[in-house]
mmCIF file of C-alpha atoms and ligand atoms in Angstrom:
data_model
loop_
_atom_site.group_PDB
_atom_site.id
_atom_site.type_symbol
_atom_site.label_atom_id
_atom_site.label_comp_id
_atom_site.label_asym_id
_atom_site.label_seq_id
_atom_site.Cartn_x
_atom_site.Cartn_y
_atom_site.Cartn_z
ATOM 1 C CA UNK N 1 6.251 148.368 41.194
ATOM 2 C CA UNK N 2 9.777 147.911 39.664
ATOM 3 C CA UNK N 3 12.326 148.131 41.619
ATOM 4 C CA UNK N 4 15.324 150.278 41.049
ATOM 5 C CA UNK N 5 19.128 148.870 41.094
ATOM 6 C CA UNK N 6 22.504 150.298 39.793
ATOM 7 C CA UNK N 7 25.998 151.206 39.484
ATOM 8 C CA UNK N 8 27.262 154.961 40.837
ATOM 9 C CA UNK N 9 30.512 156.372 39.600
ATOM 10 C CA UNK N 10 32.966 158.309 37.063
ATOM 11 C CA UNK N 11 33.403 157.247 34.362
ATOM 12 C CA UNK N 12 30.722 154.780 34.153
ATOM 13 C CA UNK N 13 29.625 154.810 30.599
ATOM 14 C CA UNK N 14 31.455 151.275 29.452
ATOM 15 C CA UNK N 15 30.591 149.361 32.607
ATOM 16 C CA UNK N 16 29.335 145.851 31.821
ATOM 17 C CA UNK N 17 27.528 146.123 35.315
ATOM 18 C CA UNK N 18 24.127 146.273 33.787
ATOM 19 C CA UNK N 19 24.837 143.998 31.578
ATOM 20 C CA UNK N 20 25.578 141.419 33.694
ATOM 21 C CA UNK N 21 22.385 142.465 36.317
ATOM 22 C CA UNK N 22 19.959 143.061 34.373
ATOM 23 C CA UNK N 23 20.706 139.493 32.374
ATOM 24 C CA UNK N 24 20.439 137.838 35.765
ATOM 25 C CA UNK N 25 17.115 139.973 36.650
ATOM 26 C CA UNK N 26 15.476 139.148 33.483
ATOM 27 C CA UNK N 27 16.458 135.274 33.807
ATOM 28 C CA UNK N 28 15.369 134.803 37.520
ATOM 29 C CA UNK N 29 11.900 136.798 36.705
ATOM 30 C CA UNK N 30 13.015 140.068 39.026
ATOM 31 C CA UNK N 31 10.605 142.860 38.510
ATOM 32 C CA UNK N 32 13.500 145.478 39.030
ATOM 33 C CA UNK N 33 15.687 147.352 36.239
ATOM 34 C CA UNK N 34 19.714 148.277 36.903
ATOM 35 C CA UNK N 35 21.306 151.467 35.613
ATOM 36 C CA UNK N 36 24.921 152.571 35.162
ATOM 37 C CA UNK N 37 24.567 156.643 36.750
ATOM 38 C CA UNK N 38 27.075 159.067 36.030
ATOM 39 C CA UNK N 39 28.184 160.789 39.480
ATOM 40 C CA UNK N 40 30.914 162.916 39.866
ATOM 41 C CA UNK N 41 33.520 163.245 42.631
ATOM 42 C CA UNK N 42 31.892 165.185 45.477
ATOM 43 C CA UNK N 43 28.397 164.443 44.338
ATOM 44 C CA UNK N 44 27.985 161.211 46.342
ATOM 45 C CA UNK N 45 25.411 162.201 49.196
ATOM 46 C CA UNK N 46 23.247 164.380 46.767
ATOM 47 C CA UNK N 47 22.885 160.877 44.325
ATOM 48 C CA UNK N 48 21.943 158.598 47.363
ATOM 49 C CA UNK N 49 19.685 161.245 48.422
ATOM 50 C CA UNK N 50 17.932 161.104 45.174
ATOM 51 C CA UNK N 51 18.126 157.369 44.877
ATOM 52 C CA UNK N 52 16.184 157.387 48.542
ATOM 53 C CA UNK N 53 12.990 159.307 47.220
ATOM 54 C CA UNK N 54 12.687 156.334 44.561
ATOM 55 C CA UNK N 55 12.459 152.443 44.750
ATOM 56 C CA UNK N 56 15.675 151.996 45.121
ATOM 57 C CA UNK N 57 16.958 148.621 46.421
ATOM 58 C CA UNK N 58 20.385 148.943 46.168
ATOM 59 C CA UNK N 59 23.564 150.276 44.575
ATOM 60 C CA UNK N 60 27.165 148.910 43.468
ATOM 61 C CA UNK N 61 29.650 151.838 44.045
ATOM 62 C CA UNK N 62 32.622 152.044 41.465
ATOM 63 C CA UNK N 63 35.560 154.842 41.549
ATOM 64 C CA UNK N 64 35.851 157.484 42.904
ATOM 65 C CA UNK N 65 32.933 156.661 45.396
ATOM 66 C CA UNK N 66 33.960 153.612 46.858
ATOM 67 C CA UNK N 67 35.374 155.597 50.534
ATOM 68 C CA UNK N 68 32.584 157.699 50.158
ATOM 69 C CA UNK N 69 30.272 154.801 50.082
ATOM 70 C CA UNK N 70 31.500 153.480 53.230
ATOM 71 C CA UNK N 71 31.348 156.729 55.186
ATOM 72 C CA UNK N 72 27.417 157.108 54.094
ATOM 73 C CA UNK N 73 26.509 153.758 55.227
ATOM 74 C CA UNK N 74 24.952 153.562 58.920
ATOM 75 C CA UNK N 75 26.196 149.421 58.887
ATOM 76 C CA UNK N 76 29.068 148.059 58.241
ATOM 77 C CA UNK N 77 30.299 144.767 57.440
ATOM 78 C CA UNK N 78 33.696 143.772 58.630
ATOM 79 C CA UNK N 79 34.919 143.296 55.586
ATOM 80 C CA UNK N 80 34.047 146.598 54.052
ATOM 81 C CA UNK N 81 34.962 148.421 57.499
ATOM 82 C CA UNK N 82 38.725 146.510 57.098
ATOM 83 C CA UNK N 83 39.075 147.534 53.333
ATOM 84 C CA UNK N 84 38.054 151.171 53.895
ATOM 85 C CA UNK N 85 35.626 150.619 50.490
ATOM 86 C CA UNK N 86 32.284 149.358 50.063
ATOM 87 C CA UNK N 87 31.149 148.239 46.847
ATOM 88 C CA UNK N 88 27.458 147.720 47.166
ATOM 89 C CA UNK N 89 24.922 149.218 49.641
ATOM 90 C CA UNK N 90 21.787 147.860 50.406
ATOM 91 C CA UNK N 91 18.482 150.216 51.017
ATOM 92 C CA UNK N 92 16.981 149.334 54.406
ATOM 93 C CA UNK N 93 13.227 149.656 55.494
ATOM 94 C CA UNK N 94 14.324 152.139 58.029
ATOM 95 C CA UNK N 95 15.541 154.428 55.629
ATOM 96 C CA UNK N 96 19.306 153.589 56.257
ATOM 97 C CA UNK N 97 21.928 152.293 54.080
ATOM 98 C CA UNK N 98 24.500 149.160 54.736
ATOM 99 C CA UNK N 99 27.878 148.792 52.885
ATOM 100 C CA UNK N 100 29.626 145.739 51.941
ATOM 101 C CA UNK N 101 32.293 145.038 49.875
ATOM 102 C CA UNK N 102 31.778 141.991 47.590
ATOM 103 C CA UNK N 103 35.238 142.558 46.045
ATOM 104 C CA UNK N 104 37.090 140.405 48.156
ATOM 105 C CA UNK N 105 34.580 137.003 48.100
ATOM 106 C CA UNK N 106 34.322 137.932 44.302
ATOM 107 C CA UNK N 107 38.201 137.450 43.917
ATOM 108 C CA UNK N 108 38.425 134.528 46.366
ATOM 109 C CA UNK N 109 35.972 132.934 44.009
ATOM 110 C CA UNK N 110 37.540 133.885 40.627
ATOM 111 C CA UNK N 111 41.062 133.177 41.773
ATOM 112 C CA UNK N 112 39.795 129.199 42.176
ATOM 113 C CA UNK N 113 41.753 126.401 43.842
ATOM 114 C CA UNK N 114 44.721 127.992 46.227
ATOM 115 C CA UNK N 115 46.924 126.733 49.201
ATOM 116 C CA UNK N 116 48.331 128.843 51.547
ATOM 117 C CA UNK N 117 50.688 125.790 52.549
ATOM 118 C CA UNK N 118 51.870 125.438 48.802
ATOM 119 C CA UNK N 119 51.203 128.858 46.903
ATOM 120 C CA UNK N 120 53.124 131.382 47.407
ATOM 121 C CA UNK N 121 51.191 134.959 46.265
ATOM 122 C CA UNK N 122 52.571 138.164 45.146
ATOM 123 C CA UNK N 123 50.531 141.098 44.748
ATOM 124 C CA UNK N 124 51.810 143.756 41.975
ATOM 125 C CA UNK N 125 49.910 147.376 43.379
ATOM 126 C CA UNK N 126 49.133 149.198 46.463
ATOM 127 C CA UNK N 127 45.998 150.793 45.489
ATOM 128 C CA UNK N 128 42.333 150.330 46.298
ATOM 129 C CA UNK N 129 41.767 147.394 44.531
ATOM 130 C CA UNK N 130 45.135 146.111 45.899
ATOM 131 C CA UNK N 131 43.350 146.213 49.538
ATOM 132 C CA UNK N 132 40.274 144.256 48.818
ATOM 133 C CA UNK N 133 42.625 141.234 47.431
ATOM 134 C CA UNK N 134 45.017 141.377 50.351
ATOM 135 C CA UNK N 135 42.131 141.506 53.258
ATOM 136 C CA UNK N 136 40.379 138.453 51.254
ATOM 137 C CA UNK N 137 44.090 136.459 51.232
ATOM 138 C CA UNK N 138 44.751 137.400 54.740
ATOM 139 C CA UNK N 139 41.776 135.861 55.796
ATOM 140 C CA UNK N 140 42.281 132.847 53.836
ATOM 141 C CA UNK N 141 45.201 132.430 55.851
ATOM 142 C CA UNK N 142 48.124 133.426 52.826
ATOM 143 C CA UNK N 143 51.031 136.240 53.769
ATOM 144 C CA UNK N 144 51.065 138.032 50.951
ATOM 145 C CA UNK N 145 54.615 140.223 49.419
ATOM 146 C CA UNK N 146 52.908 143.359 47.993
ATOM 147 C CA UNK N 147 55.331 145.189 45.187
ATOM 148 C CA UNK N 148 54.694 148.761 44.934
ATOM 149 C CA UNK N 149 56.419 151.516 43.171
ATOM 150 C CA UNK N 150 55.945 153.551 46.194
ATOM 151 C CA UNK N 151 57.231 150.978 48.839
ATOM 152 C CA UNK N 152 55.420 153.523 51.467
ATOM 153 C CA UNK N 153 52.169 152.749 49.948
ATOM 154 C CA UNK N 154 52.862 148.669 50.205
ATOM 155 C CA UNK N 155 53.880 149.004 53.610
ATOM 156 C CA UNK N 156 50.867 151.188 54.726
ATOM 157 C CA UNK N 157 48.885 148.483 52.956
ATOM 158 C CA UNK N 158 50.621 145.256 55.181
ATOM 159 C CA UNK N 159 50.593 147.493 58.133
ATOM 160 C CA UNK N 160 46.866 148.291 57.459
ATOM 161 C CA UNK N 161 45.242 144.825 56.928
ATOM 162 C CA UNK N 162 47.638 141.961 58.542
ATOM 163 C CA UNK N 163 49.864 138.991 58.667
ATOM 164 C CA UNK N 164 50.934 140.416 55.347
ATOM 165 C CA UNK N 165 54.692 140.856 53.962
ATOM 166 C CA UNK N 166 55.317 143.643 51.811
ATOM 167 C CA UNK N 167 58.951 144.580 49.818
ATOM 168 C CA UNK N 168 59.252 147.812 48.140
ATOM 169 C CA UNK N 169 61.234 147.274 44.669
ATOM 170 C CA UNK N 170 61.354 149.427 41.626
ATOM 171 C CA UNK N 171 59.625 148.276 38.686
ATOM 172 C CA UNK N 172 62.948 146.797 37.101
ATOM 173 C CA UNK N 173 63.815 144.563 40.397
ATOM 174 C CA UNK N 174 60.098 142.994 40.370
ATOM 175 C CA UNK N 175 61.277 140.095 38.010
ATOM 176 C CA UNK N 176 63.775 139.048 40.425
ATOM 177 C CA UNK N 177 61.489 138.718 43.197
ATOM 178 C CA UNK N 178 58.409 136.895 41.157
ATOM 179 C CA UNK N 179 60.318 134.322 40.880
ATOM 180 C CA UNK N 180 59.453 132.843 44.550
ATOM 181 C CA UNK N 181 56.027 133.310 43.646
ATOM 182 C CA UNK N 182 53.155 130.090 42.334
ATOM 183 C CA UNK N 183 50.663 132.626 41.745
ATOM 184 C CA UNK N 184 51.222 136.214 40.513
ATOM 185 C CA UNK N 185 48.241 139.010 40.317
ATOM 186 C CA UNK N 186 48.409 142.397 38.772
ATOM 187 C CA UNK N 187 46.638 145.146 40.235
ATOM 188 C CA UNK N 188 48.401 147.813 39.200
ATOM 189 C CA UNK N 189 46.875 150.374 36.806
ATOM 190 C CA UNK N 190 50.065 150.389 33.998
ATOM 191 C CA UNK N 191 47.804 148.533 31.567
ATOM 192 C CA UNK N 192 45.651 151.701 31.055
ATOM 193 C CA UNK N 193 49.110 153.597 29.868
ATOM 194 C CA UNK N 194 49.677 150.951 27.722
ATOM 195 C CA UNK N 195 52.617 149.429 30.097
ATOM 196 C CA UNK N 196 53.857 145.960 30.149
ATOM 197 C CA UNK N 197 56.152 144.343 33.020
ATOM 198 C CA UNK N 198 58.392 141.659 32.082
ATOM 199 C CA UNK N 199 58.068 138.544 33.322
ATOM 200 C CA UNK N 200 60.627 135.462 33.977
ATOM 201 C CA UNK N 201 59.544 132.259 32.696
ATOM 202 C CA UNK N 202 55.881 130.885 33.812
ATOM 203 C CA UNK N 203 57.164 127.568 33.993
ATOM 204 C CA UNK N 204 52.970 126.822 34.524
ATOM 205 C CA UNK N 205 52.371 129.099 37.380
ATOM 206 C CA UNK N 206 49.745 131.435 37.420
ATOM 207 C CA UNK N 207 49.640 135.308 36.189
ATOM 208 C CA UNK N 208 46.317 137.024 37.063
ATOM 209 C CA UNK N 209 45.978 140.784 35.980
ATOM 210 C CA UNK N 210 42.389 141.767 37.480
ATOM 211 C CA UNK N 211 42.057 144.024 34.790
ATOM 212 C CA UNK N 212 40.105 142.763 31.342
ATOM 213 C CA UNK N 213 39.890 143.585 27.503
ATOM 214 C CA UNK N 214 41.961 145.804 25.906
ATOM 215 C CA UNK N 215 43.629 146.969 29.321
ATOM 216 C CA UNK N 216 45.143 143.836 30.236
ATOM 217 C CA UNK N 217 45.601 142.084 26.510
ATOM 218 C CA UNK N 218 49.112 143.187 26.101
ATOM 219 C CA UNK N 219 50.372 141.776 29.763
ATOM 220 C CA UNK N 220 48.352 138.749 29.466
ATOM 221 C CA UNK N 221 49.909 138.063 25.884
ATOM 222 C CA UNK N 222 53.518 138.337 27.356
ATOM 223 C CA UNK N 223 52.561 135.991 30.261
ATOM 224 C CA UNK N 224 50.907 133.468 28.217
ATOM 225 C CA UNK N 225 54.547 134.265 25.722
ATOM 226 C CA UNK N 226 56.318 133.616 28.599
ATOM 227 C CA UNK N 227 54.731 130.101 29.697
ATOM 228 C CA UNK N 228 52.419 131.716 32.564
ATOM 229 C CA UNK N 229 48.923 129.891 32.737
ATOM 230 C CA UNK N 230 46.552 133.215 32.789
ATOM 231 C CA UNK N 231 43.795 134.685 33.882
ATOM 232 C CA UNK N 232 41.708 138.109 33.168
ATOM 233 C CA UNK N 233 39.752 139.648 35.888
ATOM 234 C CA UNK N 234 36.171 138.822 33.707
ATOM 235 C CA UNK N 235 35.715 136.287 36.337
ATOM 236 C CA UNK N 236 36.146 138.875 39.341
ATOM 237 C CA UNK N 237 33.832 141.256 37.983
ATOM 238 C CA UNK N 238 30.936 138.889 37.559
ATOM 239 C CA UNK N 239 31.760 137.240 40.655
ATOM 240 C CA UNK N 240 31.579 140.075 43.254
ATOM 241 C CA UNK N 241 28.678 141.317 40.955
ATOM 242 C CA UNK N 242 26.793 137.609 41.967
ATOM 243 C CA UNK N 243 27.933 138.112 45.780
ATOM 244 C CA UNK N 244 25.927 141.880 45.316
ATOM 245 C CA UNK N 245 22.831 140.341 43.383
ATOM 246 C CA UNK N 246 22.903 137.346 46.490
ATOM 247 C CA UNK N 247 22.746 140.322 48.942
ATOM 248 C CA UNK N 248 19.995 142.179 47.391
ATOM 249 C CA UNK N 249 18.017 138.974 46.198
ATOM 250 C CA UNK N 250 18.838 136.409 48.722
ATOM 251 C CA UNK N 251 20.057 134.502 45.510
ATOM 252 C CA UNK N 252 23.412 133.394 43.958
ATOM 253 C CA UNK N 253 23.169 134.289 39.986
ATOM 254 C CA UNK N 254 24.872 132.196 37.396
ATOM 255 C CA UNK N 255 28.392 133.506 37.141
ATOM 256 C CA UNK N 256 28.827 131.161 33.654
ATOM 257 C CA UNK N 257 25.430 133.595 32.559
ATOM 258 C CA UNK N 258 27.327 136.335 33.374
ATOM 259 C CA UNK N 259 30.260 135.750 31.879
ATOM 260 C CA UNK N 260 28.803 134.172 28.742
ATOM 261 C CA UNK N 261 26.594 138.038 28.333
ATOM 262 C CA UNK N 262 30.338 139.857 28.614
ATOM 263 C CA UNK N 263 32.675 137.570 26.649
ATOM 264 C CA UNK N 264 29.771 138.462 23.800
ATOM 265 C CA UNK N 265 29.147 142.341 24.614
ATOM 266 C CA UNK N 266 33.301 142.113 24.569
ATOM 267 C CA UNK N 267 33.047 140.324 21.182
ATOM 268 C CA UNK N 268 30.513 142.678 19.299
ATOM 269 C CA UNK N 269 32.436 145.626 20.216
ATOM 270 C CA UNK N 270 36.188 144.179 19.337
HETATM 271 P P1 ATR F 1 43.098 151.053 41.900
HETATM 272 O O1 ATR F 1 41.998 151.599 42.753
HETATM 273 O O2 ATR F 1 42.630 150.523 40.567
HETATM 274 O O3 ATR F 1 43.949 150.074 42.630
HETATM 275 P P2 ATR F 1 44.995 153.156 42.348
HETATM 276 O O4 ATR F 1 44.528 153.212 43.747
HETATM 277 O O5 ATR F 1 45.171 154.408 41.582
HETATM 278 O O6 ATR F 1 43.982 152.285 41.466
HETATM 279 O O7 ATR F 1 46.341 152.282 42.319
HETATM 280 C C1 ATR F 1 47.063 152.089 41.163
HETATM 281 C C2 ATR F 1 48.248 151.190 41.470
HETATM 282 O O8 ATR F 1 48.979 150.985 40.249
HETATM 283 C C3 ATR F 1 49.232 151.775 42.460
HETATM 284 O O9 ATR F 1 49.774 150.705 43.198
HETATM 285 C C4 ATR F 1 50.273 152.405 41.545
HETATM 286 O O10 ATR F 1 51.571 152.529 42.115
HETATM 287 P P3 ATR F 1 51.913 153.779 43.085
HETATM 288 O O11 ATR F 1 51.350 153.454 44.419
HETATM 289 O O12 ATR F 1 53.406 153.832 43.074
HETATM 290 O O13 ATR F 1 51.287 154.987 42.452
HETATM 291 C C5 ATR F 1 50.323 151.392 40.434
HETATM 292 N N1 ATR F 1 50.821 151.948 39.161
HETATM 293 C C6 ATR F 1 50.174 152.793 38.344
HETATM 294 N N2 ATR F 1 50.927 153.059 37.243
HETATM 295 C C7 ATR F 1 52.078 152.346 37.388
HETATM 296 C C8 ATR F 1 53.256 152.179 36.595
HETATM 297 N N3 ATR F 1 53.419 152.804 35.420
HETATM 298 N N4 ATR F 1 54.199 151.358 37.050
HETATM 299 C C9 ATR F 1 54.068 150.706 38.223
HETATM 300 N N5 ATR F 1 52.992 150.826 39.025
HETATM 301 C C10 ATR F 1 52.002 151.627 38.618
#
């Protein structure tokens, strides 16, 4: 019997997700299929109760259901419990669900070679993906400075998850302050309105926007302008995708598969 996998949320038509699983599926000889499903806000629990009456193995939850995804889950993992967001849940024999949040491994991995005693990391954002990034850091022992418009939503965010330094500044003061930074990462959402922030000079340190394609083209151009090494967040997407597929399969995918299958869907469709 094939087995059923997929990605829940709104919108969902463009995600790559299926893409990416169903590449690693077909390459490892997995009789299962993965499907992008449209779900609205406030239509969560009716689409898991579908999911249940099928063979379903497990789902990756995108926005607006990643809270929701949590809540519905009878286990789970500290790291999705700390976050407040799971990202994939797992169907259990017993009928239950478990939530974890592959996010933060998946940026840990796609971020590469760090050093809390040398780097020094700012984090541009206080949203939900802001969190993920910040409980992975944390844990790999960095102190964070979190820049947020809304310098209550920063500090909520250091209070929240730990051993993490946050400074409000408006938009226009954030160049002064990137300066102490080695390593840079955007998770703000201004690249969807078509926003850039100014940067000082790279001088060879890193810029990451965890945004990719068109969204983050414009800010990565200006980095790379302004001598930044960069970095799109391609690499986080298949990554946490490989830390879901290694929960459901008991297998780690090839990430350089994974990436090779969107660099090409990005291609044909640029
Ligand atoms: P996500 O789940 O992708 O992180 P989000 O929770 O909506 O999305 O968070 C978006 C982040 O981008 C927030 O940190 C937001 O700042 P505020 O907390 O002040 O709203 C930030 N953001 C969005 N548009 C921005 C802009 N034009 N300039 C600066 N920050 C912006």
């Amino acid at each position: 019997m094939t087995k059923l996998l997929g990605v829940i949320g709104d919108p969902i038509a463009h995600s790559m997700s299926p893409l990416i699983h169903n590449g690693w599926l077909r390459d490892l000889g997995y009789n299962a299929n993965y499907e992008a499903m449209h779900v609205p806000a406030g239509e969560f629990d009716l689409a898991l109760q579908t999911l249940e009456t099928r063979d379903i193995l497990g789902v990756n939850v995108t926005l607006p259901h990643k809270a929701d995804a949590l809540r519905a889950a009878t286990t789970k993992h500290p790291a999705a419990a700390a976050i407040g967001a799971a990202n994939t849940l797992s169907f259990q024999s017993d009928g239950n669900w478990t939530a974890d949040n592959t996010d933060a491994p998946g940026f840990l991995r796609a971020i590469g070679e760090i050093d809390p005693s040398t780097d020094k990391v700012i984090i541009l954002g206080a949203g939900g993906s802001a969190r993920a990034l910040v409980y992975a850091l944390s844990k790999a022992g960095f102190s964070p400075i979190i820049l947020n418009r809304t310098i209550a939503k920063a500090q909520a965010l250091a209070g929240d998850l730990g051993g993490t330094k946050s400074l409000g500044a408006s938009l226009d003061q954030y160049k002064d302050y990137l300066d102490s930074a080695t390593i840079v990462i955007n998770t703000t959402s201004m690249g969807h309105e078509g926003a850039v922030l100014e940067l000082p000079e790279g001088r060879d340190r890193l810029f990451f926007d965890i945004s990719y394609g068109h969204i983050s083209a414009a800010q990565l151009a200006h980095a790379a302008a302004r001598g930044w090494r960069n970095r799109d967040g391609l690499t986080m997407l298949v990554a946490q995708a490989a830390y879901s597929f290694e929960i459901w399969f008991n297998e780690f995918p090839s990430i350089d598969a994974g990436l090779r299958r969107c660099r090409a869907a990005m291609k044909a469709i640029t």
